Each structure stands twice: as C-alpha cells, then as structure tokens.
XYZ file of C-alpha atoms in Angstrom:
711
model
C -0.304 0.142 0.135
C 2.680 2.365 0.891
C 5.009 2.031 -2.247
C 1.530 2.386 -4.512
C 0.677 5.253 -2.572
C 4.183 7.024 -3.381
C 3.973 5.946 -6.978
C 0.394 7.758 -7.354
C 2.294 10.891 -5.967
C 5.163 10.039 -8.522
C 2.699 9.649 -11.569
C 1.103 13.075 -10.413
C 4.299 15.008 -9.768
C 7.263 13.195 -11.331
C 9.022 16.413 -11.517
C 8.580 18.191 -8.378
C 11.218 18.066 -5.522
C 10.308 15.457 -3.107
C 13.334 15.712 -0.837
C 15.928 18.382 0.117
C 18.817 17.516 2.010
C 21.740 20.392 1.753
C 22.895 20.540 -1.750
C 21.429 17.556 -2.378
C 17.681 17.167 -3.800
C 15.805 14.630 -5.829
C 12.770 15.207 -8.003
C 9.843 12.666 -7.170
C 10.863 10.946 -10.192
C 14.283 10.398 -9.538
C 13.191 9.237 -5.577
C 11.350 6.222 -6.917
C 14.459 5.260 -9.076
C 16.531 5.139 -6.328
C 14.193 3.165 -4.472
C 13.628 0.403 -7.088
C 17.460 0.170 -7.477
C 17.310 0.106 -3.713
C 14.737 -2.945 -3.964
C 16.848 -4.920 -6.197
C 20.130 -4.098 -4.227
C 18.064 -5.574 -1.327
C 16.438 -8.630 -3.306
C 19.856 -9.823 -4.173
C 20.587 -10.428 -0.134
C 17.409 -12.442 -0.322
C 15.663 -9.904 1.760
C 11.986 -10.223 1.254
C 8.479 -10.890 3.106
C 8.557 -11.140 6.783
C 12.192 -10.379 6.725
C 13.153 -7.980 9.517
C 15.884 -5.375 8.772
C 17.079 -2.498 11.057
C 17.547 0.675 9.781
C 20.581 2.664 11.781
C 20.271 5.624 10.342
C 20.451 9.686 10.902
C 17.591 11.897 9.000
C 18.498 11.433 5.488
C 17.355 10.580 1.737
C 19.011 7.044 2.364
C 16.463 6.597 5.440
C 13.681 7.514 2.897
C 14.560 5.313 0.354
C 15.417 2.446 2.218
C 11.812 2.008 4.348
C 9.720 2.368 0.884
C 12.188 -0.292 -0.572
C 11.208 -2.398 2.184
C 7.787 -1.385 2.431
C 7.699 -2.869 -1.476
C 9.470 -5.969 -0.743
C 6.735 -6.572 2.117
C 9.676 -6.769 4.921
C 9.754 -5.080 8.076
C 11.668 -2.077 8.856
C 13.198 -1.862 12.328
C 14.304 2.244 12.940
C 16.236 2.722 15.392
C 18.203 5.749 16.964
C 21.754 6.370 15.109
C 23.424 7.223 18.392
C 22.296 4.001 20.113
C 25.498 2.926 22.413
C 26.776 -0.395 21.747
C 24.717 -2.152 24.532
C 21.273 -0.597 23.455
C 22.263 -1.694 19.609
C 22.856 -5.446 21.145
C 19.385 -5.575 22.975
C 17.063 -4.181 19.800
C 19.058 -6.705 17.265
C 18.912 -9.649 19.669
C 15.139 -8.800 20.266
C 14.460 -9.543 16.792
C 15.399 -12.299 14.211
C 17.351 -9.576 12.265
C 18.181 -10.180 8.028
C 19.933 -7.346 7.717
C 20.848 -3.788 8.903
C 20.919 -1.174 6.945
C 23.190 2.275 8.036
C 25.840 4.394 6.448
C 29.628 4.742 6.498
C 29.619 6.224 9.798
C 28.197 3.629 11.767
C 29.227 0.816 10.141
C 32.034 -0.248 12.358
C 29.535 -0.721 15.090
C 27.108 -2.186 13.356
C 30.011 -4.787 12.168
C 31.330 -5.006 15.632
C 27.811 -5.953 17.298
C 26.561 -8.437 14.668
C 30.257 -10.243 15.634
C 29.168 -9.924 19.050
C 25.763 -11.672 18.435
C 27.714 -14.598 16.944
C 25.093 -14.202 13.934
C 27.006 -14.235 10.664
C 24.205 -14.536 8.750
C 22.965 -10.988 9.234
C 23.767 -8.740 6.434
C 25.217 -5.096 6.224
C 24.064 -2.907 4.143
C 25.541 0.656 3.809
C 23.203 2.519 2.032
C 25.112 5.783 1.407
C 27.980 3.780 -0.814
C 27.503 4.242 -4.322
C 26.364 1.785 -6.086
C 26.916 1.327 -9.666
C 23.428 1.695 -11.833
C 23.390 0.512 -15.634
C 19.416 0.519 -15.972
C 18.454 1.895 -19.200
C 15.477 3.787 -19.494
C 13.608 1.109 -20.892
C 14.812 -1.111 -17.938
C 13.694 1.550 -15.539
C 10.390 1.641 -16.941
C 9.661 -2.342 -17.205
C 10.985 -2.265 -13.263
C 8.611 0.263 -12.280
C 5.665 -1.700 -13.930
C 6.494 -4.812 -12.591
C 6.607 -3.304 -8.636
C 3.523 -0.985 -9.260
C 1.628 -4.183 -11.026
C 2.055 -6.073 -7.699
C -1.297 -6.501 -5.773
C -1.209 -3.805 -2.574
C 0.246 -5.146 0.980
C -1.543 -4.269 3.750
C 0.645 -6.626 6.288
C 3.282 -5.668 8.703
C 5.590 -3.092 7.903
C 7.385 -2.006 10.890
C 8.493 -2.647 14.462
C 8.707 0.043 16.700
C 9.580 0.514 20.668
C 7.636 2.424 23.349
C 9.242 3.526 26.431
C 8.086 0.803 28.954
C 7.206 0.906 32.518
C 7.977 -2.727 32.883
C 11.645 -2.400 32.773
C 12.231 -3.101 29.000
C 11.081 -1.440 26.055
C 7.634 -2.500 24.626
C 7.850 -3.568 21.173
C 5.082 -3.193 19.025
C 4.463 -3.918 14.895
C 2.416 -1.834 12.590
C 0.669 -2.408 9.242
C 1.198 -0.568 6.353
C -2.643 -0.500 6.281
C -2.175 1.335 9.596
C 0.453 4.060 8.533
C -1.825 4.842 5.696
C -4.777 5.332 8.025
C -2.692 7.464 10.050
C -1.312 9.409 7.161
C -4.621 10.149 5.944
C -5.720 11.208 9.470
C -3.035 13.789 9.942
C -2.958 14.890 6.488
C -6.842 15.661 6.806
C -6.473 17.349 10.185
C -3.373 19.009 8.825
C -4.566 20.378 5.829
C -1.341 19.376 4.220
C -1.104 19.661 0.069
C 1.225 18.859 -2.530
C 2.469 22.975 -2.719
C 3.648 22.742 1.039
C 7.317 22.376 1.942
C 8.179 20.933 5.238
C 11.071 21.166 7.241
C 12.105 17.984 9.145
C 13.625 18.911 12.380
C 12.574 15.510 14.384
C 14.435 12.411 13.981
C 12.606 9.981 11.420
C 12.628 7.287 13.826
C 10.413 8.417 15.845
C 6.671 8.364 15.269
C 6.641 12.447 15.462
C 8.779 12.803 12.268
C 7.827 9.400 10.486
C 4.529 10.114 10.112
C 4.015 14.062 9.707
C 7.563 14.735 8.113
C 8.111 11.327 5.819
C 5.095 9.661 5.349
C 2.937 13.018 4.993
C 4.981 14.411 2.425
C 5.511 11.230 0.231
C 1.775 10.719 0.118
C 0.611 14.197 -0.774
C 3.476 15.483 -2.877
C 4.802 17.740 -0.240
C 8.275 18.954 -0.919
C 10.764 17.428 2.126
C 13.580 19.547 3.650
C 15.725 18.002 5.927
C 18.173 20.063 8.057
C 21.812 18.664 7.032
C 24.134 17.395 9.282
C 27.218 19.431 10.428
C 30.677 17.640 8.980
C 34.131 18.566 10.111
C 36.845 16.803 8.483
C 34.385 14.152 6.758
C 32.694 13.538 10.236
C 29.690 14.124 11.206
C 29.568 16.122 14.341
C 26.659 16.037 16.504
C 25.906 19.410 18.094
C 22.963 20.997 20.545
C 19.964 22.714 18.473
C 21.145 25.506 19.414
C 23.885 25.817 17.469
C 21.547 25.347 14.360
C 18.944 27.784 14.955
C 20.520 30.285 12.961
C 20.489 27.530 10.005
C 17.217 26.655 10.775
C 15.403 30.574 10.328
C 17.635 30.808 6.982
C 15.779 27.290 5.737
C 12.885 28.390 7.007
C 12.927 31.388 4.473
C 15.177 30.532 2.002
C 12.689 27.204 1.178
C 9.936 28.876 1.976
C 8.750 26.203 4.520
C 4.800 26.390 5.410
C 4.788 23.445 7.648
C 7.249 22.846 11.049
C 6.112 19.709 13.231
C 9.067 19.968 15.718
C 9.116 20.126 19.798
C 8.748 22.253 22.673
C 12.184 22.500 22.511
C 13.069 23.518 19.575
C 10.357 26.037 19.346
C 11.396 27.438 22.623
C 15.207 27.760 21.160
C 13.877 29.086 18.046
C 11.935 31.914 19.875
C 14.943 32.817 22.118
C 16.729 34.097 18.854
C 17.886 37.841 18.823
C 15.651 40.531 17.383
C 18.338 41.694 15.249
C 18.205 38.207 13.524
C 15.491 39.082 10.746
C 13.806 36.022 9.110
C 10.983 35.972 6.837
C 8.482 33.680 7.952
C 5.590 34.715 5.575
C 5.406 31.421 4.383
C 4.849 29.320 7.418
C 1.403 28.473 8.095
C 1.698 25.512 10.499
C 4.040 25.376 13.783
C 3.063 21.560 14.947
C 4.462 20.943 18.809
C 4.529 17.404 19.825
C 6.590 14.692 21.993
C 6.382 16.297 24.926
C 4.006 19.686 26.991
C 3.915 22.797 25.666
C 4.842 25.322 28.359
C 2.929 28.533 28.143
C 5.715 30.384 28.264
C 7.361 29.026 24.929
C 3.615 29.310 23.420
C 4.222 33.357 23.907
C 7.654 33.616 23.772
C 6.796 32.074 19.979
C 3.819 34.142 19.191
C 5.420 37.320 19.825
C 8.877 36.497 18.206
C 7.596 35.340 14.937
C 3.579 36.236 15.182
C 2.735 32.635 14.722
C 0.654 29.990 16.597
C 2.112 27.361 18.172
C -0.377 23.763 17.561
C -0.229 21.159 19.865
C -0.673 17.861 18.669
C -0.809 14.442 20.696
C -0.154 10.645 19.689
C 1.653 7.776 20.630
C 4.026 4.536 19.311
C 1.099 2.813 20.068
C -1.406 4.769 18.422
C 0.132 6.864 16.162
C -1.495 10.317 15.345
C -4.546 11.020 17.504
C -5.286 15.029 17.605
C -4.175 18.249 16.398
C -5.028 21.599 17.616
C -5.657 23.641 14.272
C -9.012 25.272 16.075
C -9.312 29.467 14.906
C -6.234 31.274 15.874
C -8.384 33.187 18.698
C -9.587 30.008 20.082
C -5.889 27.868 19.937
C -4.921 27.083 23.639
C -1.223 26.352 24.397
C -2.598 23.513 26.917
C -5.001 21.637 24.581
C -3.883 19.338 22.098
C -7.105 19.476 19.967
C -9.932 17.141 18.783
C -9.592 13.687 17.447
C -8.662 13.006 13.490
C -10.513 11.140 11.045
C -11.953 7.591 12.575
C -10.387 8.148 15.588
C -12.457 8.303 18.861
C -10.887 9.372 22.166
C -12.529 8.644 25.615
C -11.633 9.983 29.005
C -11.883 6.918 31.476
C -11.773 5.873 34.983
C -10.135 2.501 34.130
C -13.093 1.352 32.312
C -14.643 2.134 28.643
C -17.436 4.228 30.861
C -16.528 7.900 29.472
C -16.399 10.401 32.578
C -18.269 13.769 32.516
C -17.029 16.497 30.428
C -14.088 18.400 32.516
C -13.527 15.285 34.518
C -9.673 13.934 34.451
C -9.209 10.138 33.873
C -7.151 8.250 31.700
C -6.833 8.710 27.776
C -8.225 5.349 25.831
C -8.162 5.849 22.203
C -9.444 3.596 19.358
C -7.827 4.176 15.893
C -7.600 1.995 12.960
C -3.500 3.410 12.799
C -3.048 1.714 16.109
C -1.221 -1.817 17.193
C -2.898 -4.813 18.185
C -0.777 -5.160 20.926
C 2.899 -5.574 22.313
C 4.993 -8.668 20.890
C 7.464 -8.957 23.521
C 5.450 -8.304 26.712
C 2.105 -10.031 26.071
C 1.235 -10.049 30.042
C 0.233 -6.371 29.462
C -1.902 -6.258 26.514
C -4.725 -7.388 28.492
C -4.461 -4.429 30.611
C -3.473 -1.600 27.663
C -5.258 -2.829 25.104
C -8.974 -3.551 25.571
C -12.055 -3.695 23.826
C -10.260 -2.302 20.577
C -9.069 0.429 22.799
C -5.298 1.559 23.850
C -5.276 2.653 27.222
C -2.799 5.220 27.237
C -1.292 5.598 30.973
C -1.962 9.521 30.136
C -4.277 11.762 32.062
C -6.699 14.009 30.348
C -9.937 16.082 30.114
C -11.922 17.185 27.736
C -14.061 20.564 27.132
C -17.597 20.930 26.029
C -16.247 21.170 22.015
C -14.424 17.921 22.571
C -11.204 19.580 22.907
C -8.684 16.767 24.706
C -5.912 18.593 27.099
C -3.269 16.535 28.706
C -3.069 17.197 32.495
C -0.579 14.294 33.433
C 1.058 10.880 33.067
C 0.043 7.841 35.284
C 3.389 6.204 34.516
C 6.473 6.861 35.492
C 8.786 8.225 32.382
C 10.955 10.983 32.883
C 10.969 13.282 30.196
C 14.718 14.374 29.131
C 15.031 17.194 26.874
C 12.107 15.782 25.222
C 13.338 11.794 24.866
C 11.459 9.655 26.795
C 13.167 7.904 29.745
C 12.333 4.841 31.322
C 13.713 4.771 34.778
C 13.468 1.088 35.289
C 15.647 0.503 32.242
C 18.382 2.983 34.235
C 17.958 1.269 37.235
C 18.492 -2.542 35.324
C 21.440 -1.149 34.007
C 22.785 0.213 37.407
C 22.120 -2.970 39.642
C 24.327 -4.688 36.855
C 27.583 -2.334 38.507
C 28.816 -4.932 40.928
C 29.747 -2.338 43.371
C 25.730 -1.127 43.640
C 23.379 -3.089 45.871
C 20.061 -1.351 45.215
C 19.397 1.877 42.812
C 16.366 3.922 41.851
C 15.831 6.653 39.293
C 13.593 9.711 39.181
C 13.057 13.128 37.560
C 13.800 15.916 39.386
C 12.322 19.357 38.230
C 14.650 21.749 35.835
C 14.900 25.485 36.084
C 13.780 25.920 32.789
C 10.982 22.671 32.084
C 11.968 19.467 31.857
C 13.689 16.799 34.124
C 17.041 16.192 34.814
C 17.896 12.651 35.838
C 18.745 11.676 39.539
C 20.000 8.154 40.492
C 19.754 7.284 43.955
C 21.773 4.476 44.416
C 22.639 1.851 47.679
C 26.275 1.182 47.204
C 27.723 -2.509 47.935
C 30.888 -1.748 48.388
C 32.955 1.551 47.702
C 31.840 3.835 44.732
C 32.293 7.054 43.362
C 29.893 9.211 41.191
C 32.431 9.127 38.569
C 32.489 5.233 38.044
C 28.806 5.171 37.949
C 28.375 8.204 35.647
C 31.304 6.559 33.122
C 29.759 3.188 33.489
C 26.066 4.658 32.308
C 27.635 6.189 29.426
C 29.441 3.057 28.331
C 25.984 1.594 27.701
C 23.282 4.469 27.387
C 22.598 6.793 25.215
C 23.721 10.503 26.472
C 20.375 11.278 27.397
C 19.661 8.860 29.505
C 23.025 9.161 31.503
C 21.985 10.343 35.165
C 22.686 14.196 35.809
C 22.817 14.166 39.967
C 24.308 10.854 41.625
C 23.010 10.287 45.477
C 24.039 7.637 47.648
C 22.139 6.404 50.496
C 22.243 3.241 52.977
C 18.877 2.558 52.166
C 15.647 3.406 49.852
C 12.333 4.672 51.419
C 9.965 1.806 50.858
C 6.294 1.133 51.608
C 5.384 -1.757 53.808
C 4.670 -3.978 50.472
C 8.407 -2.779 49.416
C 7.735 -0.435 46.749
C 9.849 2.059 46.348
C 8.479 5.710 47.735
C 9.746 7.432 44.654
C 8.474 10.963 45.496
C 10.753 10.787 48.864
C 14.098 10.230 46.313
C 13.465 13.603 44.589
C 14.692 15.747 47.725
C 18.552 15.107 48.804
C 19.080 12.924 51.973
C 21.877 11.189 53.016
C 25.434 11.510 51.266
C 25.025 13.370 48.134
C 27.808 12.896 45.506
C 26.441 15.283 43.029
C 27.322 19.010 44.702
C 23.584 21.282 43.766
C 25.257 23.964 44.427
C 27.676 23.546 41.609
C 25.869 21.312 39.056
C 22.403 23.335 39.007
C 22.583 26.042 41.817
C 25.872 27.939 40.380
C 29.438 28.718 42.228
C 29.067 31.885 43.966
C 32.736 32.305 44.218
C 32.807 33.126 40.455
C 31.199 36.216 40.667
C 32.881 37.670 43.648
C 36.300 36.960 42.009
C 35.293 38.400 38.459
C 34.293 41.640 40.386
C 37.296 41.508 42.222
C 39.548 41.542 39.242
C 38.703 45.430 38.523
C 39.546 46.342 35.139
C 41.863 43.856 33.968
C 39.475 42.528 31.384
C 41.894 40.017 30.089
C 42.435 38.604 33.656
C 38.949 38.059 34.031
C 38.190 36.402 31.064
C 40.837 34.092 31.795
C 39.662 33.078 34.944
C 36.018 32.873 33.271
C 37.109 30.587 30.347
C 39.034 28.367 32.862
C 35.701 27.885 34.839
C 33.804 27.530 31.635
C 36.367 24.407 30.557
C 36.154 22.970 34.105
C 32.395 23.279 34.299
C 32.249 21.500 30.114
C 34.602 19.163 31.504
C 32.664 18.079 34.385
C 29.045 17.692 32.061
C 31.192 15.607 29.328
C 33.259 13.547 31.960
C 36.389 14.644 30.702
C 39.896 15.909 31.283
C 39.712 19.631 31.718
C 42.938 19.733 29.309
C 40.731 18.192 26.798
C 38.257 21.388 26.623
C 40.019 23.373 23.936
C 38.936 27.213 24.864
C 38.900 27.793 20.878
C 37.379 24.748 19.631
C 33.363 24.808 19.416
C 31.674 23.420 22.192
C 29.234 21.320 19.882
C 32.470 19.732 18.612
C 33.543 18.826 22.123
C 30.147 17.125 22.436
C 28.394 19.320 24.157
C 24.794 18.399 23.157
C 21.730 20.044 23.694
C 20.604 19.110 27.250
C 24.357 19.793 28.385
C 24.232 22.983 26.375
C 21.121 24.099 28.457
C 22.619 23.312 31.681
C 25.593 25.272 31.223
C 23.559 28.019 30.390
C 21.791 27.851 33.454
C 24.578 27.161 35.185
C 26.372 30.020 34.102
C 22.776 32.235 34.907
C 23.351 31.311 38.657
C 26.776 31.629 38.803
C 26.957 35.128 37.706
C 23.603 36.419 38.426
C 22.676 37.296 34.511
C 20.287 36.377 32.431
C 21.949 34.938 29.336
C 19.594 34.103 26.223
C 18.854 30.305 25.079
C 21.084 31.038 21.801
C 23.873 32.733 23.724
C 25.798 29.546 22.488
C 25.261 29.769 19.139
C 26.358 33.308 19.146
C 29.631 32.793 21.382
C 30.090 29.056 20.651
C 33.708 28.737 21.947
C 34.983 28.502 25.708
C 37.109 31.633 25.027
C 34.560 33.825 23.149
C 31.683 32.900 26.048
C 34.291 33.832 28.667
C 34.858 37.520 26.539
C 31.088 37.858 26.110
C 29.994 37.418 29.407
C 32.975 39.413 30.777
C 31.680 42.542 28.650
C 28.611 42.403 29.219
C 29.038 42.465 32.939
C 31.082 45.254 33.001
C 28.797 47.375 30.843
C 26.128 46.432 33.556
C 27.911 47.906 36.122
C 29.143 50.724 34.229
C 25.401 51.841 33.564
C 23.868 51.517 37.210
C 24.115 55.111 38.505
C 24.108 55.590 42.153
C 24.860 52.393 43.210
C 27.544 53.118 45.821
C 25.570 56.141 47.449
C 22.117 54.507 47.462
C 23.946 50.999 49.428
C 26.759 52.245 50.941
C 28.429 55.538 51.171
C 32.437 54.743 51.360
C 34.002 58.165 51.659
C 31.775 59.633 54.445
C 31.061 56.225 56.370
C 34.562 54.989 56.974
C 36.676 57.942 55.918
C 39.729 58.308 53.461
C 40.849 54.658 55.067
C 37.869 53.073 53.156
C 36.559 50.068 53.690
C 39.933 48.069 53.940
C 41.172 49.104 57.295
C 37.795 47.422 58.892
C 40.071 44.333 58.868
C 38.824 40.780 58.242
C 37.528 40.186 61.816
C 34.711 43.171 61.192
C 34.205 41.490 57.766
C 33.504 38.291 59.205
C 30.736 39.800 61.418
C 28.517 40.675 58.792
C 26.003 38.701 57.088
C 26.296 36.612 54.153
C 24.393 39.109 52.445
C 25.876 42.036 53.799
C 29.772 40.909 52.640
C 28.304 40.081 48.994
C 26.648 43.383 49.157
C 29.532 45.073 49.981
C 31.822 43.407 47.626
C 29.394 43.812 44.761
C 29.181 47.513 45.796
C 32.835 48.340 46.105
C 33.772 46.813 42.991
C 30.924 48.167 40.655
C 32.108 50.984 41.888
C 35.726 50.579 40.480
C 34.263 49.314 37.540
C 32.286 52.368 36.690
C 35.150 54.851 37.655
C 37.472 52.686 35.719
C 35.187 53.132 32.705
C 34.153 56.993 33.177
C 38.143 57.907 33.713
C 37.659 58.683 37.847
C 40.231 58.477 40.284
C 42.013 55.274 41.936
C 40.155 53.804 44.608
C 43.301 53.482 46.914
C 42.738 51.161 49.710
C 39.363 50.066 47.764
C 41.632 48.615 45.598
C 43.882 46.932 47.735
C 40.823 45.169 49.588
C 40.023 43.432 46.620
C 43.220 42.330 45.672
C 43.091 40.523 48.830
C 40.049 38.772 47.311
C 41.965 37.934 43.989
C 44.652 36.020 46.161
C 42.378 34.256 48.009
C 41.515 30.408 47.375
C 38.263 29.608 46.195
C 37.356 27.712 49.540
C 38.410 31.254 51.832
C 36.426 33.019 49.254
C 33.195 30.780 49.916
C 33.875 30.718 53.834
C 33.880 34.546 53.366
C 30.594 34.626 52.024
C 29.300 32.118 54.479
C 27.836 32.012 58.048
C 30.353 29.655 59.338
C 33.070 32.789 59.154
C 30.752 34.500 61.593
C 30.697 31.287 63.653
C 33.899 30.264 63.761
C 36.370 33.441 64.490
C-alpha cells in the first residue's frame, strides 16, 4: 500500500522536488528510481516478505529510500536511534530476528562489531550511502516500475517500533501498512497538508513524530520534504546542540519557503529566543506543530511574540500513531489543548473502564484508531491491561471540554522527560544494578529551572563507589540523554510496607549526595565575586572565567580539563542540547545574569563565551547609577581609609548578604570609575586584591555564615 501510494504521487508530481538535504535534492521521479535500485540491491541479499531489517540511519535521503524499498518487498523495518551505544544496539538486534542492517559509513563499524558479538554471521550489513553502480537503461527502468506497481497492494506488517516501557524494558509493537496509511490520511486531513507545502523536518525519522508528520505525509501528498543537513567536520558528522543550528533553521525557513514545521517545544523555545536583530521572513509558514512533550505556556507566548505565529499542539503515541491536533481558529488556540481527534479516531476519558467520564473530569486517556497496533509483541502480559475492547489505554491523564477538545494533564506512568526524550527509569535502574558495587538503585526525574527534568540516580552501594564510576558506567552503556545528572548515595531506599519504592521521597536530598547541587544546578557564587574583584583587568577576568567554563564543560562531558580546547566549538567537544542548556543555566546562576538560550550559538567557544560575559557584566555595572551612594557611602561612612581598614575580623561579623553586597558595591564603584576615567580608589582596590589572592574555599567561607560562627 505504501509503495503504491508513493507511486501515485510520482505519477502526479514526477518533476516536482521531493526531498532536499543540503546541496542534494531529488525529484519524485528520481526518488522512485533510487528506491527501485535499492529494491534490487536488497533482493540480491534475499530480503523478502516477513524479513526484519534494522535501519540505523540519521535523517537522510537513504532513510526514505530504505523504508519504501522494504515496504515494497513486504519486509519489516526496525528504525533505531542512530546514536545508540553498543549495549543498546545489541539489545534491539537480539530482540528481533534480523535479516540485515542498513546503515551508513559512519556507523558501519559499530554495527559490524555488534553483529560479531551476537555471533550472527547471517546478518547482512548494507551501507546505504556507498555508491552503487547502476546501469539500467530507461526502458529497463520503466519495466521495473511496471513490475513493482503491478503487484497486489500489501496491507500487512511493515514496521517494528519500541515504546518506552514501564516494566523495565522497551515494549515492541508492530504496525501494518494499512495502519500507516490510515494514520497518514488522518494527519493530512487534520493539518491540511497539500502538494503545495514545503515541510521542514527537524525531528528524527525513527520516531513516530517525524516518521508520520514529515516523511509519510510528504510522500503521500507530493509536498517537498526539507531536512536539516548535518554538521560535518573533516569528513565526520558532528552532533551539535540545536542551539547552534538555530540560525541555519531560520535561513531554511526563509530560503525554502517552509509552510509546515513539525517540531518539539524545546526546538520552538530555542527559535523563540533568537535575538530580534536576526531578521527572518516567515510569511510562508502557516502550521507550526508541536508534539513529543508538554508545551510550556511561556514557549507558546514567546514564539508568538517573536514570529507572530501560533504553536499548535498535537498528541499521539507509538502504539496509536497520530491522535489529535489543535487546528482551531487562531483566536481559540490554547497552549494546553492538543485539539480534537483526527478522522476515524475516537478518544475517551475513562476511569479504567470504557465508560466515559463527564466533561471536565480528569481520567485516563483511551484511544481507538485504525492506525493502532494490536498489542505488545514482547510483553504480552501487559496486553490485557493496555489493549482492551479495541482501545489502547495510554497511561496519560487528560480531560475534554464541551467542544470535544483534549487536554493532557499528566501521566500515570513514571517516564522521565529528558529534553523531549522519554526515559524509562526502570531501564536505567536495571543498568545500574548490573554494576558489581551497586546493591540497589532507583531513578527519578527532578524538575529543571527551565522546564523538563534532570535524571537523578539514588544508589545503595555494596562497596566503595564514586559518582564518576557510576557516570562512566552508564555512559558506556546508554545514550547520553539517559545518563544521570545527579547521583546520590543512601544507606537504604525508602519503601512502603509492601516493599514498593517511594519515589517521591527520592526527589529531595538525603544522606550523602555526591552530586554537588550548588555547582551542578545552583551555580558557584565564588565565580561572580572573583570576576568583580578583578577590577578593570578584562583579560585576567576573561581567562579566569574561561578556565571555569572549561572546567564546567569537562564535568558535564566527563573529560579532563586539558581536553577542552578554549578555541574549539563546544558542539564539536560533544556538548549536546541538554548539556548546553545546563551550561547556560549554571552560568546564569553563578553570575546573576540573564542569558539567552542562543548565547552558545552566538559565542560557540569557551574563549568567546567568557569574553562576551565579562564584557556584558562590565557594561551592566558601568551603566548603574548611584549604586555606591544608595547601598554604601564609602567616603562618609569610613573616611579616607575606606573599608579595607575595617579588617577581616569586622567583615566576618557581617551576614552573608551584607558581605556580598559590600563586595559587589565596592567592585561596581571601581569598574564604574574605570569606565568613566575617575580617580583610583586606593585602599578599596587593595581590599579587592586580597580577594583576588584568596582560594575559592576562602572566598566561599567569607560569604558563608561559617566565617561568623568560627572566628
């Protein structure tokens, strides 16, 4: 069915551009020709009906070609996250009877090694982006096409997908070609997509969000699918945070006349934070569809203010595919409503049965859809609970209003939202407990200051164990977004009388916390104090902050500081989107500055970032008027000798806030006078020199109540 749907599109729009990726582009006719060549390549490997073939590919033309070739052969695709680590890849390959793996040159080594570890020599490895000789003549090409399209449409199994599991393992579903065609029709009908649209794909195609709303829908309607090209350095693809791609995305929106943009709240939030001086024409953009996570009201408002466009929330799942989309009239669009169900889709708010609750009541969301999977293949014991009477009970909580619009209010399940990625804490707990020095482990999500959650692991050790050991152990076995950001050691986990872990009691800190929350999320108060104490020596201040930024990056990436080159773009060092946000948050709290999400885009190296922040701090201080007179009259209160002659004993008697205030006030006065050419501050400058020469511990002690209590 899917191949025939594409063939019909080619018949109507053969010369129209189908896919654009960087400098590459294919018309629909050229795309179908590549698919047909790839079909022949797979047939030569005896790939046929019922065979499972893993796709370990990034967003690419090869992904589209591979999937439609498999659909034509009636094989079953297993799209996997291309950034999986070896242990994760091995799980998925061993959980399926794999006939072949389709990947690219960059991931071929990992795939080949994994095949060897599984001792399955019969698994073929296909490098999709390797050039293949093609000698078909036009007549042969036409003959092939006639053969493929003459086949009887097949509506059977075509794709295996995994849903985040609440049972300690990912749950596998199988959906048919008929399921996918139904899902695509419902989405196209709801969104109004046509051949006139240009769709920008920023979300992964291995995920249902991008798979349907970008690839399937575009290929079914004749729209043009534009993909964000990867960053390549020295011939190697480099994973960089989305914040570094924001400018390129804005360029694509304008240059490619993008009309539909399916993305996530994080992506839209980052675009909304781009500075106003970055001008972009988005007059062609008519639908901005957000999914994959809850949409914060602040993101909804900021995006509208920045671009004059509304974000339209959608809802769906791996098990059901597309379910709802908010395409209400502009004046009725709400950030917290995911809209009404699509064509032939039914949504009920239940109390665990099929009886629907009254309007406005909160209950579990149950979905009935022709796009829905029939059940889980690898955890069949869950099917009687999740799949009942043709409905799927999602585990999400929601309500409906009087017009039938759906609102998501929460989740029954314990997934952690790590930057838009769903993390099953039980999967992570399983990995942790395989460490020989871990007796018990529990994982929870703790709220981040800018939305989303950070992963916290609470561990009962069975022997000597450090945070670094835990982080490295997880990093070797899990994708980066699954690695904990906080590690806490306890003597025991809190449990109910029946032995159930009381996860709410794990969110706060208790026992010995190895993760220093002051430095991990709350910032480091000594940094700001030291920078202020460096007076007008901008280079010294920059070098100091540059070192601290490098140290912080090393901590986030589990590197040695020497490996963090101050002149190298942070994205090339491996700083992903989640850690980029953490770095920005840490700088904000440490320096008491408000920094835009896009600061790492504008200043992508540790050196340029430090120089910009020090310059910003100096300008903000120089611009303040009457600071010294309002907070502390230096000359009148202490005469010509100034505060320096109070001595450290007197300073120790001040409160933390008073010490910080005096340090800031004195330093601001110096910096302001430096900027205006005022006279030297004499003993005041001498006092600040004392601070420069203190160790971090001494500065921290000066700013703490311990100094007063222990004179």
